Every structure is written in structure tokens, then in C-alpha cells.
Short mmCIF file of C-alpha atoms in Angstrom, two decimals:
data_model
loop_
_atom_site.label_atom_id
_atom_site.label_comp_id
_atom_site.label_asym_id
_atom_site.label_seq_id
_atom_site.Cartn_x
_atom_site.Cartn_y
_atom_site.Cartn_z
CA MET A 14 142.37 96.69 41.77
CA ARG A 15 140.89 95.99 45.22
CA ARG A 16 144.32 96.46 46.76
CA LEU A 17 144.72 99.85 45.03
CA VAL A 18 141.33 101.00 46.34
CA ALA A 19 142.23 99.82 49.83
CA ASP A 20 145.55 101.65 49.80
CA LYS A 21 143.94 104.90 48.62
CA THR A 22 141.24 104.51 51.30
CA LYS A 23 143.92 104.08 53.95
CA GLN A 24 145.73 107.16 52.79
CA LEU A 25 142.56 109.27 52.83
CA ILE A 26 141.71 108.09 56.35
CA ARG A 27 145.27 108.77 57.57
CA THR A 28 145.35 112.25 56.01
CA HIS A 29 141.95 113.14 57.48
CA PHE A 30 142.89 111.89 60.94
CA LEU A 31 146.29 113.65 61.05
CA THR A 32 144.71 116.95 59.94
CA TYR A 33 142.01 116.61 62.60
CA LYS A 34 144.58 115.70 65.27
CA SER A 35 146.72 118.77 64.45
CA HIS A 36 143.74 120.93 65.38
CA HIS A 37 142.95 118.79 68.46
CA PRO A 38 146.21 118.12 70.34
CA SER A 39 144.34 116.29 73.09
CA LEU A 40 143.97 113.40 70.68
CA ALA A 41 147.72 112.80 70.60
CA SER A 42 147.53 110.55 73.63
CA GLN A 43 144.72 108.60 71.97
CA SER A 44 146.65 107.63 68.81
CA PHE A 45 146.49 104.02 69.94
CA PHE A 46 142.76 104.17 69.20
CA PHE A 47 143.44 105.08 65.59
CA SER A 48 146.11 102.41 65.14
CA SER A 49 143.73 99.72 66.36
CA TYR A 50 141.50 100.50 63.40
CA TYR A 51 144.27 101.11 60.86
CA SER A 52 147.60 99.35 60.51
CA THR A 53 150.42 100.43 58.11
CA SER A 54 151.97 96.99 58.29
CA THR A 55 149.18 95.44 56.26
CA SER A 56 147.84 96.14 52.84
CA THR A 57 144.18 96.13 53.92
CA THR A 58 142.19 98.08 56.44
CA THR A 59 141.00 95.90 59.30
CA PHE A 60 138.07 96.71 61.56
CA PRO A 61 137.61 94.59 64.68
CA SER A 62 134.56 92.41 65.19
CA SER A 63 132.19 93.26 68.00
CA MET A 64 133.63 90.32 69.93
CA GLU A 65 137.12 91.82 69.66
CA SER A 66 136.16 95.41 70.43
CA SER A 67 133.73 94.88 73.29
CA ASP A 68 134.08 93.50 76.75
CA SER A 69 131.89 90.39 77.01
CA SER A 70 130.26 91.88 80.11
CA HIS A 71 128.70 94.55 77.88
CA GLN A 72 127.06 92.14 75.46
CA LEU A 73 123.31 91.54 75.72
CA SER A 74 122.62 88.39 77.68
CA LEU A 75 120.64 87.31 80.73
CA GLN A 76 123.69 88.15 82.81
CA THR A 77 123.71 91.76 81.59
CA LEU A 78 120.00 92.45 82.01
CA ASN A 79 118.62 94.42 84.93
CA PRO A 80 118.76 91.97 87.86
CA LYS A 81 115.50 93.39 89.19
CA VAL A 82 113.75 92.11 86.06
CA LEU A 83 115.31 88.68 86.46
CA LYS A 84 114.15 88.55 90.08
CA CYS A 85 110.59 89.46 89.12
CA GLU A 86 108.08 86.61 88.66
CA TYR A 87 104.39 86.57 87.73
CA ALA A 88 102.83 83.18 88.33
CA VAL A 89 99.36 83.69 86.81
CA ARG A 90 100.96 83.83 83.36
CA GLY A 91 103.80 81.46 84.15
CA ALA A 92 105.03 78.06 82.94
CA ILE A 93 101.70 76.24 83.35
CA VAL A 94 99.92 78.81 81.18
CA THR A 95 102.67 78.68 78.56
CA GLN A 96 102.23 74.91 78.38
CA ALA A 97 98.45 75.34 78.13
CA GLU A 98 98.85 77.63 75.14
CA LYS A 99 101.02 75.03 73.41
CA LEU A 100 98.43 72.33 74.06
CA GLN A 101 95.69 74.60 72.71
CA GLU A 102 97.63 74.98 69.46
CA GLN A 103 98.04 71.20 69.36
CA LEU A 104 94.27 70.74 69.72
CA LYS A 105 93.67 73.11 66.81
CA LYS A 106 95.95 71.07 64.57
CA ASP A 107 94.83 67.66 65.79
CA PRO A 108 91.67 67.72 67.96
CA LYS A 109 92.00 64.04 68.88
CA SER A 110 95.65 64.12 69.93
CA LEU A 111 94.95 64.83 73.61
CA PRO A 112 92.71 63.15 76.22
CA PHE A 113 90.45 66.25 76.33
CA ASP A 114 88.75 68.44 73.74
CA GLU A 115 89.34 71.92 75.17
CA ILE A 116 91.55 73.92 77.50
CA LEU A 117 89.65 75.26 80.52
CA TYR A 118 91.40 78.38 81.78
CA CYS A 119 90.90 78.67 85.53
CA ASN A 120 94.16 80.54 86.09
CA ILE A 121 93.34 84.21 85.74
CA GLY A 122 90.50 86.63 86.49
CA ASN A 123 89.63 87.29 82.85
CA PRO A 124 85.83 87.01 82.64
CA ARG A 125 85.33 88.16 79.06
CA SER A 126 87.65 85.50 77.64
CA LEU A 127 85.52 82.83 79.34
CA GLY A 128 82.22 83.97 77.90
CA GLN A 129 80.90 86.52 80.40
CA GLN A 130 78.83 89.05 78.49
CA PRO A 131 79.43 92.80 78.89
CA ILE A 132 77.03 95.15 80.64
CA THR A 133 74.82 96.66 77.93
CA PHE A 134 74.72 100.22 79.30
CA PHE A 135 78.52 100.39 79.59
CA ARG A 136 79.08 99.20 76.04
CA GLU A 137 76.40 101.48 74.57
CA VAL A 138 78.00 104.56 76.12
CA LEU A 139 81.49 103.50 75.02
CA ALA A 140 80.30 102.89 71.45
CA LEU A 141 78.63 106.30 71.24
CA CYS A 142 81.66 108.07 72.70
CA ASP A 143 84.00 106.35 70.27
CA HIS A 144 81.78 107.12 67.27
CA PRO A 145 79.99 110.38 68.13
CA ASN A 146 78.92 110.96 64.50
CA ILE A 147 76.00 108.59 65.04
CA LEU A 148 74.64 110.50 68.04
CA ASP A 149 72.60 112.81 65.81
CA LYS A 150 71.28 110.11 63.50
CA SER A 151 67.61 109.19 63.83
CA GLU A 152 68.40 105.46 63.79
CA THR A 153 70.43 105.84 67.00
CA GLN A 154 67.28 106.52 69.04
CA GLY A 155 65.98 103.07 68.17
CA LEU A 156 69.26 101.25 68.80
CA PHE A 157 70.45 102.86 72.04
CA SER A 158 68.70 103.70 75.29
CA ALA A 159 67.95 107.35 76.00
CA ASP A 160 70.16 107.46 79.11
CA SER A 161 73.08 105.93 77.17
CA ILE A 162 72.78 108.69 74.57
CA GLU A 163 72.48 111.36 77.24
CA ARG A 164 75.50 110.02 79.18
CA ALA A 165 77.60 109.89 76.01
CA TRP A 166 76.80 113.56 75.28
CA GLN A 167 77.73 114.51 78.85
CA ILE A 168 81.05 112.68 78.66
CA LEU A 169 82.00 114.02 75.24
CA GLU A 170 81.45 117.58 76.46
CA GLN A 171 84.18 116.95 79.05
CA ILE A 172 86.78 115.52 76.64
CA PRO A 173 89.25 117.80 74.79
CA GLY A 174 88.05 118.00 71.20
CA LYS A 175 85.14 115.68 72.10
CA ALA A 176 87.34 112.80 70.91
CA THR A 177 88.34 109.64 72.76
CA GLY A 178 91.55 109.61 70.76
CA ALA A 179 92.81 112.77 72.50
CA TYR A 180 95.20 113.04 75.43
CA SER A 181 93.65 114.11 78.71
CA HIS A 182 94.90 115.66 81.93
CA SER A 183 97.52 113.33 83.47
CA GLN A 184 95.21 112.50 86.39
CA GLY A 185 92.36 111.85 83.99
CA ILE A 186 89.47 113.95 82.68
CA LYS A 187 88.29 116.26 85.46
CA GLY A 188 84.58 115.66 84.86
CA LEU A 189 85.05 111.89 84.99
CA ARG A 190 87.03 112.20 88.21
CA GLU A 191 84.18 114.26 89.65
CA THR A 192 81.74 111.50 88.67
CA ILE A 193 83.94 108.89 90.36
CA ALA A 194 84.32 111.03 93.49
CA ALA A 195 80.52 111.35 93.67
CA GLY A 196 80.25 107.57 93.36
CA ILE A 197 82.75 107.02 96.18
CA GLU A 198 80.85 109.50 98.37
CA ALA A 199 77.56 107.71 97.68
CA ARG A 200 79.18 104.35 98.50
CA ASP A 201 80.89 105.41 101.73
CA GLY A 202 78.79 108.24 103.11
CA PHE A 203 81.87 110.47 103.45
CA PRO A 204 83.11 113.26 101.14
CA ALA A 205 85.42 112.49 98.22
CA ASN A 206 87.43 114.93 96.12
CA ALA A 207 88.07 114.68 92.37
CA ASN A 208 91.59 116.03 92.96
CA ASP A 209 92.36 112.87 94.96
CA ILE A 210 91.55 110.63 91.99
CA PHE A 211 94.23 109.41 89.59
CA LEU A 212 92.74 107.49 86.64
CA THR A 213 94.97 104.59 85.58
CA ASP A 214 95.16 101.78 83.01
CA GLY A 215 93.75 99.28 85.50
CA ALA A 216 94.83 99.01 89.13
CA SER A 217 98.28 97.61 88.30
CA PRO A 218 99.86 100.89 87.04
CA GLY A 219 98.67 102.58 90.22
CA VAL A 220 100.38 99.92 92.32
CA HIS A 221 103.59 100.32 90.29
CA MET A 222 103.38 104.10 90.73
CA MET A 223 103.17 103.83 94.50
CA MET A 224 106.01 101.29 94.67
CA GLN A 225 108.14 103.60 92.56
CA LEU A 226 107.35 106.43 94.97
CA LEU A 227 107.96 104.53 98.22
CA LEU A 228 110.88 102.22 97.52
CA ARG A 229 114.34 103.77 97.61
CA SER A 230 116.42 100.60 98.00
CA GLU A 231 116.33 97.05 99.37
CA GLN A 232 116.34 98.61 102.84
CA ASP A 233 112.75 99.74 102.22
CA GLY A 234 110.06 97.09 102.67
CA ILE A 235 106.35 96.63 101.98
CA LEU A 236 104.21 94.44 104.21
CA CYS A 237 102.29 92.07 101.92
CA PRO A 238 99.86 89.25 102.68
CA ILE A 239 100.94 85.69 102.05
CA PRO A 240 99.33 84.28 99.98
CA GLN A 241 99.40 87.44 97.82
CA TYR A 242 98.55 88.49 94.30
CA PRO A 243 101.94 88.32 92.52
CA LEU A 244 101.54 91.84 91.15
CA TYR A 245 102.88 92.97 94.52
CA SER A 246 105.92 90.72 94.73
CA ALA A 247 106.72 91.48 91.08
CA SER A 248 106.32 95.24 91.52
CA ILE A 249 108.43 95.31 94.68
CA ALA A 250 111.17 93.33 92.91
CA LEU A 251 111.10 95.60 89.84
CA HIS A 252 111.43 98.72 91.98
CA GLY A 253 114.22 97.29 94.11
CA GLY A 254 112.49 96.97 97.49
CA THR A 255 111.96 94.14 99.94
CA LEU A 256 108.74 92.20 100.39
CA VAL A 257 107.99 91.78 104.09
CA PRO A 258 105.52 88.88 104.33
CA TYR A 259 102.70 88.57 106.82
CA TYR A 260 100.91 85.23 106.80
CA LEU A 261 97.14 84.99 106.63
CA ASP A 262 95.71 82.36 108.98
CA GLU A 263 94.21 79.58 106.87
CA ALA A 264 92.69 77.90 109.93
CA THR A 265 90.47 80.94 110.60
CA GLY A 266 89.37 81.43 106.99
CA TRP A 267 92.48 83.37 105.95
CA GLY A 268 92.25 85.75 108.90
CA LEU A 269 94.51 88.80 109.17
CA GLU A 270 95.96 88.96 112.67
CA ILE A 271 97.42 92.22 114.01
CA SER A 272 99.84 90.18 116.11
CA GLU A 273 101.29 88.77 112.88
CA LEU A 274 101.72 92.27 111.45
CA LYS A 275 103.55 93.40 114.60
CA LYS A 276 105.77 90.32 114.55
CA GLN A 277 106.83 90.83 110.93
CA LEU A 278 107.32 94.55 111.42
CA GLU A 279 109.70 93.98 114.34
CA SER A 280 111.50 91.22 112.46
CA SER A 281 112.11 93.50 109.48
CA LYS A 282 113.40 96.28 111.73
CA SER A 283 115.92 93.89 113.29
CA LYS A 284 117.22 93.17 109.77
CA GLY A 285 117.65 96.85 108.95
CA VAL A 286 114.58 97.06 106.71
CA THR A 287 112.34 100.11 107.02
CA VAL A 288 108.73 99.16 106.34
CA ARG A 289 107.02 101.94 104.37
CA ALA A 290 103.55 100.55 103.69
CA LEU A 291 101.03 97.79 104.32
CA VAL A 292 99.19 96.09 101.45
CA VAL A 293 95.72 94.72 102.22
CA ILE A 294 93.69 92.92 99.55
CA ASN A 295 89.99 92.96 100.40
CA PRO A 296 88.16 90.88 99.24
CA GLY A 297 91.18 88.61 99.11
CA ASN A 298 93.13 87.39 96.10
CA PRO A 299 93.89 84.47 95.91
CA THR A 300 92.17 83.59 99.19
CA GLY A 301 88.62 84.92 98.70
CA GLN A 302 88.00 86.15 102.25
CA VAL A 303 86.13 89.38 103.11
CA LEU A 304 87.48 91.28 106.10
CA ALA A 305 85.22 92.00 109.05
CA GLU A 306 84.65 95.68 109.85
CA GLU A 307 86.25 95.35 113.29
CA ASN A 308 89.35 93.78 111.76
CA GLN A 309 89.59 96.68 109.32
CA LYS A 310 89.47 99.16 112.21
CA GLN A 311 92.39 97.33 113.84
CA ILE A 312 94.37 97.54 110.60
CA VAL A 313 93.75 101.29 110.26
CA GLU A 314 94.86 101.87 113.87
CA PHE A 315 97.98 99.76 113.28
CA CYS A 316 98.96 101.84 110.23
CA LYS A 317 98.31 105.08 112.11
CA LYS A 318 100.43 104.00 115.08
CA GLU A 319 103.32 102.69 112.96
CA GLY A 320 103.28 105.53 110.41
CA LEU A 321 102.62 103.23 107.45
CA VAL A 322 100.97 104.03 104.15
CA LEU A 323 97.90 101.83 103.77
CA LEU A 324 97.65 100.42 100.24
CA ALA A 325 94.10 99.08 99.93
CA ASP A 326 93.48 96.78 96.97
CA GLU A 327 89.69 96.93 96.68
CA VAL A 328 89.18 95.79 93.10
CA TYR A 329 86.78 92.99 94.13
CA GLN A 330 84.48 95.26 96.14
CA ASP A 331 81.40 94.12 94.19
CA ASN A 332 82.27 90.41 94.54
CA VAL A 333 80.82 89.40 97.91
CA TYR A 334 78.83 86.17 98.00
CA VAL A 335 77.87 85.50 101.63
CA PRO A 336 75.16 87.36 103.56
CA ASP A 337 77.18 87.69 106.76
CA ARG A 338 79.94 89.72 105.07
CA LYS A 339 79.83 93.19 103.53
CA PHE A 340 82.46 95.26 101.75
CA HIS A 341 83.61 98.42 103.51
CA SER A 342 86.28 100.61 101.96
CA PHE A 343 89.27 101.41 104.15
CA LYS A 344 88.64 105.10 103.57
CA LYS A 345 85.15 104.69 105.03
CA ILE A 346 86.60 102.82 108.02
CA ALA A 347 89.26 105.52 108.58
CA ARG A 348 86.69 108.33 108.41
CA SER A 349 84.33 106.47 110.75
CA LEU A 350 87.18 106.32 113.28
CA GLY A 351 87.54 110.09 113.07
CA TYR A 352 90.68 110.21 110.92
CA GLN A 353 90.45 113.05 108.43
CA GLU A 354 92.18 113.90 105.15
CA ASN A 355 95.64 114.56 106.60
CA ASP A 356 95.67 111.99 109.41
CA LEU A 357 96.46 108.78 107.52
CA PRO A 358 98.18 108.23 104.15
CA LEU A 359 95.84 105.90 102.27
CA VAL A 360 95.72 104.76 98.64
CA SER A 361 92.65 102.83 97.47
CA PHE A 362 92.75 100.93 94.16
CA GLN A 363 89.76 100.10 91.97
CA SER A 364 89.58 98.46 88.53
CA VAL A 365 87.05 97.89 85.75
CA SER A 366 88.55 94.40 85.23
CA LYS A 367 86.77 92.69 88.12
CA GLY A 368 83.41 93.05 89.86
CA PHE A 369 80.53 91.99 87.62
CA TYR A 370 81.81 94.16 84.76
CA GLY A 371 84.95 92.12 83.91
CA GLU A 372 86.30 94.55 81.30
CA CYS A 373 89.96 93.49 81.68
CA GLY A 374 91.01 94.46 78.16
CA LYS A 375 89.66 98.00 78.48
CA ARG A 376 92.39 98.73 81.06
CA GLY A 377 90.54 101.15 83.28
CA GLY A 378 90.84 101.93 86.96
CA TYR A 379 91.78 104.54 89.48
CA MET A 380 93.54 105.16 92.73
CA GLU A 381 92.17 107.52 95.37
CA VAL A 382 95.10 109.17 97.15
CA THR A 383 94.42 110.78 100.54
CA GLY A 384 96.53 111.83 103.51
CA PHE A 385 99.61 112.94 101.54
CA THR A 386 101.24 116.37 101.85
CA ALA A 387 101.13 118.75 98.90
CA ASP A 388 104.81 118.27 98.01
CA ILE A 389 104.38 114.49 97.88
CA ARG A 390 101.23 114.87 95.80
CA GLU A 391 103.29 116.87 93.32
CA GLN A 392 105.69 113.94 92.98
CA ILE A 393 102.82 111.50 92.38
CA TYR A 394 101.47 113.83 89.71
CA LYS A 395 104.93 114.08 88.13
CA VAL A 396 105.17 110.28 87.85
CA ALA A 397 101.65 110.16 86.35
CA SER A 398 102.64 112.88 83.87
CA VAL A 399 105.54 110.79 82.54
CA ASN A 400 102.91 108.42 81.09
CA LEU A 401 100.91 111.40 79.74
CA CYS A 402 97.53 109.91 80.67
CA SER A 403 95.61 106.66 80.94
CA ASN A 404 93.52 105.54 77.96
CA LEU A 405 90.24 107.40 77.58
CA THR A 406 88.07 104.33 77.04
CA GLY A 407 89.20 103.01 80.41
CA GLN A 408 88.63 106.41 81.99
CA ILE A 409 85.06 106.52 80.70
CA LEU A 410 84.37 102.98 81.84
CA ALA A 411 85.72 103.71 85.34
CA SER A 412 83.26 106.59 85.60
CA LEU A 413 80.39 104.35 84.45
CA VAL A 414 81.27 101.64 86.99
CA MET A 415 81.07 104.22 89.80
CA SER A 416 77.97 105.90 88.36
CA PRO A 417 75.71 103.25 86.77
CA PRO A 418 72.05 103.72 85.77
CA LYS A 419 69.73 104.72 88.59
CA VAL A 420 66.11 103.88 89.34
CA GLY A 421 63.95 105.57 86.73
CA ASP A 422 66.59 105.51 83.98
CA GLU A 423 65.63 103.61 80.86
CA SER A 424 68.61 101.25 81.23
CA TYR A 425 68.12 100.54 84.93
CA GLU A 426 66.09 97.33 84.71
CA VAL A 427 68.38 95.72 82.13
CA TYR A 428 71.45 96.85 84.06
CA SER A 429 70.13 95.47 87.37
CA ALA A 430 69.17 92.15 85.80
CA GLU A 431 72.60 91.75 84.18
CA LYS A 432 74.42 92.64 87.40
CA GLU A 433 72.32 90.31 89.54
CA GLY A 434 72.57 87.50 86.98
CA ILE A 435 76.37 87.62 86.86
CA LEU A 436 76.93 87.93 90.62
CA SER A 437 74.41 85.25 91.59
CA SER A 438 75.93 82.90 89.02
CA MET A 439 79.41 83.58 90.43
CA ALA A 440 78.12 82.77 93.91
CA ARG A 441 76.71 79.44 92.73
CA ARG A 442 79.90 78.57 90.86
CA ALA A 443 82.01 79.43 93.89
CA LYS A 444 79.91 77.18 96.14
CA THR A 445 79.93 74.30 93.66
CA LEU A 446 83.71 74.38 93.27
CA GLU A 447 84.24 74.87 97.01
CA ASP A 448 82.15 71.74 97.72
CA ALA A 449 83.96 69.82 95.00
CA PHE A 450 87.40 70.58 96.42
CA ASN A 451 86.30 69.69 99.94
CA SER A 452 85.04 66.31 98.69
CA LEU A 453 88.50 65.32 97.43
CA GLU A 454 90.83 63.16 99.47
CA GLY A 455 93.36 65.25 101.39
CA VAL A 456 91.98 68.59 100.17
CA THR A 457 90.55 71.39 102.31
CA CYS A 458 89.08 74.59 100.92
CA ASN A 459 87.94 77.65 102.85
CA LYS A 460 84.64 79.31 102.02
CA ALA A 461 84.68 81.61 99.02
CA GLU A 462 83.28 84.76 100.63
CA GLY A 463 84.26 87.06 97.78
CA ALA A 464 86.57 87.86 94.85
CA MET A 465 86.84 85.30 92.01
CA TYR A 466 89.04 82.53 93.37
CA LEU A 467 89.39 79.47 95.54
CA PHE A 468 92.71 78.56 97.16
CA PRO A 469 92.38 74.93 98.28
CA ARG A 470 95.12 73.25 100.29
CA ILE A 471 96.29 69.90 98.92
CA ASN A 472 97.99 67.50 101.31
CA LEU A 473 100.25 65.79 98.80
CA PRO A 474 101.70 62.33 99.51
CA GLN A 475 105.45 62.19 100.19
CA LYS A 476 105.85 60.05 97.09
CA ALA A 477 104.43 62.87 94.96
CA ILE A 478 106.64 65.44 96.69
CA LYS A 479 109.72 63.32 95.96
CA ALA A 480 108.65 62.91 92.33
CA ALA A 481 108.37 66.69 92.05
CA GLU A 482 111.79 67.16 93.62
CA ALA A 483 113.26 64.74 91.09
CA GLU A 484 111.91 67.00 88.32
CA HIS A 485 113.15 70.13 90.14
CA ILE A 486 109.74 71.77 90.42
CA ALA A 487 107.51 72.67 93.37
CA PRO A 488 105.12 69.87 94.39
CA ASP A 489 102.02 72.00 93.72
CA ALA A 490 103.41 72.91 90.29
CA PHE A 491 103.92 69.19 89.67
CA TYR A 492 100.27 68.58 90.58
CA ALA A 493 99.03 71.50 88.44
CA ARG A 494 101.09 70.50 85.42
CA ARG A 495 99.77 66.96 85.46
CA LEU A 496 96.24 68.28 85.94
CA LEU A 497 96.67 70.33 82.76
CA GLU A 498 98.22 67.51 80.75
CA GLU A 499 95.52 64.99 81.72
CA THR A 500 92.38 67.15 81.85
CA GLY A 501 93.06 70.47 80.10
CA ILE A 502 92.23 72.39 83.32
CA VAL A 503 94.59 75.32 83.94
CA VAL A 504 95.19 76.37 87.56
CA VAL A 505 98.06 78.25 89.21
CA PRO A 506 100.33 76.56 91.79
CA GLY A 507 100.08 78.09 95.23
CA SER A 508 103.84 78.48 95.30
CA GLY A 509 103.39 81.36 92.84
CA PHE A 510 101.45 83.31 95.48
CA GLY A 511 103.42 82.35 98.58
CA GLN A 512 102.23 79.98 101.29
CA VAL A 513 103.26 78.68 104.68
CA PRO A 514 106.35 76.51 104.12
CA GLY A 515 105.46 72.85 103.83
CA THR A 516 101.91 73.52 102.64
CA TRP A 517 100.72 73.23 99.05
CA HIS A 518 97.83 74.92 97.29
CA ILE A 519 96.38 75.77 93.90
CA ARG A 520 94.41 78.84 92.86
CA CYS A 521 91.32 78.17 90.77
CA THR A 522 89.03 80.88 89.40
CA ILE A 523 85.24 80.58 89.51
CA LEU A 524 84.92 82.20 86.07
CA PRO A 525 84.25 79.40 83.56
CA GLN A 526 80.62 79.65 82.51
CA GLU A 527 78.15 77.86 84.71
CA ASP A 528 77.41 75.11 82.20
CA LYS A 529 81.14 74.27 82.17
CA ILE A 530 81.43 73.81 85.94
CA PRO A 531 80.00 70.25 86.16
CA GLY A 532 82.51 69.09 83.53
CA ILE A 533 85.37 70.74 85.43
CA VAL A 534 84.29 69.05 88.65
CA GLU A 535 84.05 65.69 86.90
CA ARG A 536 87.50 65.97 85.31
CA LEU A 537 89.06 67.29 88.51
CA THR A 538 87.58 64.54 90.67
CA ALA A 539 88.71 61.75 88.35
CA TYR A 540 92.19 63.23 88.01
CA HIS A 541 92.69 63.73 91.74
CA GLN A 542 91.62 60.17 92.57
CA LYS A 543 94.01 58.80 89.94
CA PHE A 544 96.83 61.05 91.20
CA MET A 545 96.38 59.99 94.81
CA ASP A 546 96.21 56.32 93.86
CA GLU A 547 99.44 56.63 91.88
CA PHE A 548 101.39 58.40 94.61
CA ARG A 549 99.77 56.99 97.72
CA ASP A 550 102.43 56.40 100.40
#
């Protein structure tokens, strides 16, 4: 019976194909294609397997993925963190199975996950915007501050349909961009334009957007600091460009020397690489330095002379912990030097993830784009339009960060106390961890002037370096992995950020809550002493 069905099926297929071919003579030369699916010499119809019909080079495998993706790496969520997550699951199942009782994540700037409380005013406004039905209820007056209610009304009036679930303009809601521009102007003392603001889902999409715009091939390069935040190396790799490193001077507190920029620029030119832009992270990540105003002026002049786009990562602008340093935006520096709107292409990035607000999961931020011609601006807008718009909660939060409560507002005293409490605690934590690292044998750690990180240098014994080589991992990764396995402390190897060859570092955040810091110092100190004793040359 099955054979009869098969034979009739063959005949139907043959009849259909021959009829179709008679009306399409061009198929005559392709009859081999039909015969590969149907053979008259057998009594059954045979269809090839995918292995038989496809070239192996077309099958999905690592070898057939986009090589730019394979080249891309992102250390702050790398192998050490993956291992930490496995150990955390192990602790849940068997709390006594490891020599520690909790995982202490010091690997990423994620304040909320480590217990930092949100700013009350920000959350009140977000809640009211997301659920506007309660704005008219009498109970709301007793639960929310008057200025939170007023701000929510103002924001909702600017949103299409008064709904945070709606799409917005691709650059972001105009009224919110106007609020941000006013905040920038108040910060810098120079005019800012809402049309220069592109609201983004955090700073990272803005960085990707600019890399996509600037990088045409591997012959285009971006000058990046080393050590650098791996967003930049990853983004450059994904968009097919070349990272041109310039080394920060650890001996001078991670100084940025113009002579180093010139050296690397000339070196790249000799290799046929056209440098399109300079990335500056201020305050520094992972290095924690805050640039001096005079140094910033030199950087602006360098970019102007060399025709480079200045990409200013300023997401830690509120995180400055030493009295002899102050944050100045690069736009402020450029304007103070007399450079106007069309004199210098400059992109400044800000995020709601950092500062004292720490709202990483809200994915809010912006880039201020100045000094670009109208036709280039159109291309930036086109790229932004492909993503429709950034999320509205993040847009609202970005406007609140740049326009917080003012003196006389009902929320001002609470807001000021929360801000001061968080930043002063961060300063104390930074100093405690800095002192702890400097007390360890063979470890030196520069002052944490700003941002959220320390980047201590660890002079590892040759015996430890050889042990790491035997396991085919970087020596600082070897140190960090053992630190995790013995203490539960998660840090990122310096090799994930780049460093001077032959030097080894780790990046450690200052974000665990203050009552956790003494325990971290105690575990770290005991581990390091044991490690050095084991591998002492």
C-alpha cells in the first residue's frame, strides 16, 4: 500500500513539474535539480538530508558567525562573573559547601543590586507618570510631595497620549530634551540646545551609534585610553574598526599625556589607519582619576588641530571625592577656549546609571551632539530612528537627573540629604579600600579621585605567573579567580581593560554597602597574604 501511494505521489510530482517546465523553458537547464529530489530508478521518493544538500560552510557554527562578534569581548561580565553566578547557586542549595557565606560583587557599577536606595523624588515622579490615574486621588497628596506631583503633571503634558507606554520622537520627548538642555546650561554656564540632545537607553547605545557612524572599515581607528572601559573595545570590534590605544600614566595618577596621543596618532598613520575620534573617560573608568582643567584644554586643542571627533564619556560627573579636583564638561572647556558650535565635533555622554542615582536598570541617558554639519546630523537622526526611540522611563529619569529639586521645593531637603549621604559614603568606601590595597604586599593603588572603581596594580611573583601560564589564563585572571573561589569576592582582571604589557591589575568597585567593606578588607587581606606565601619566589 505504501509503495502504491509513493508511486502515485511520484507521478503527480513529475506531471506537475513537466507541465510547469513546458511553460518555463528556462528551467530545462535546471532539470538536474529536479532529478536530485526525484529518481525514477527507485520505488520511493528520496529527499536529501540537510547535511547532503548544504555546504558545511553554510551551517550554523562558531566558524560561520560574524567574526566581529567573535572578536568582541566584555570583561565585566566575563568568565569570573559566570563562575560567581555558579557559586551563588551552589550556596543557595548548600550554604555550607563553600568557605564563605555570600558572593560579594565588586565587578560592575550596579549600585541598586548592592543595596543602594533610590532617590525618593525620582521614584515618586516615575511612579506618578507610570500610573497617572492616581494623580487626581485625594490620598496621593498625603503620599507624594507636592513638587513630585507637579513635575509628573508637567511631564505627562509633554508625552503623546500622556502615556509612558507610547513611542516618542526618535531623539526623545522635546520637552524633556529642553529640560536637559537647561540643566546643561546651568551646569556649564554656556548655552545648550534641545535639538543637540539625543535621549538613549543609557550611554552605551549612544557610543554604539557614534561608532557605527564613524567606522567604515579596519582602516578607521578610534583613540582609546588604556586601561579603558571595555564598552569601547567591544563596540569598535562589533563595528569593524581598529582600537588605537593610548596609555594612561599610572606613575602620575593615571595622567593623560598629549605626547602619548601624538605618538599613537603617528604610529597609526604609519600603519595606514585613519584615526577618526578620541575617547576620553572623565572621571576615569576603571582608573578613577579626574582630569585637571588645564589638561582638558590641551585635549580640546589636540582634537581641533588633528580634526578628531571628541567622544567625552562623562557618566561619572557627579562622582568626585577629593577637594582639589572638580568636574568640568568638555563642552564647557571648548566654549571657554572660544570654540563655538561649528568649530569642534564633540559628543558628550551622560547616564542615569552612575552618579549618586545608580538607576542602571532604568536604561536612561543622553548624548549631546555639537559641531556636526546638518547633513551628518541627519544621518545620526536616521540611525536613532531605526530604534524608534529610547524607553520613556529612562527619558523621564534623565530629565530629573539634570533638573532635580531646587531650594524651596518640598522635596529639596530629602533630596539633598540622600545625595550627600550616598556620595559621602562612596568617598569613605573609596578611601578605605584604597588604603587596604596599599597595605598589601606588592600592591600599589592610586588615589580614587572619582568614579566608582579602584584599579590597583599587583606585582605577582614569577611562580604565580608560571602557574597561570600552565592553566592558559592571564596572571591577573588567575589571581581574581582564586580570590573568588576562596573568599566570594568578585573583581575583574585588569587584562580585560588593557594595561601596560607586563603589569597586572584588578578592578574593584566601591559599591558594596559600607557595613560590608570591613569584611571585604578582612577577606582580601587574608587571601592576599596566603596567595603570596604560596607563590613566593
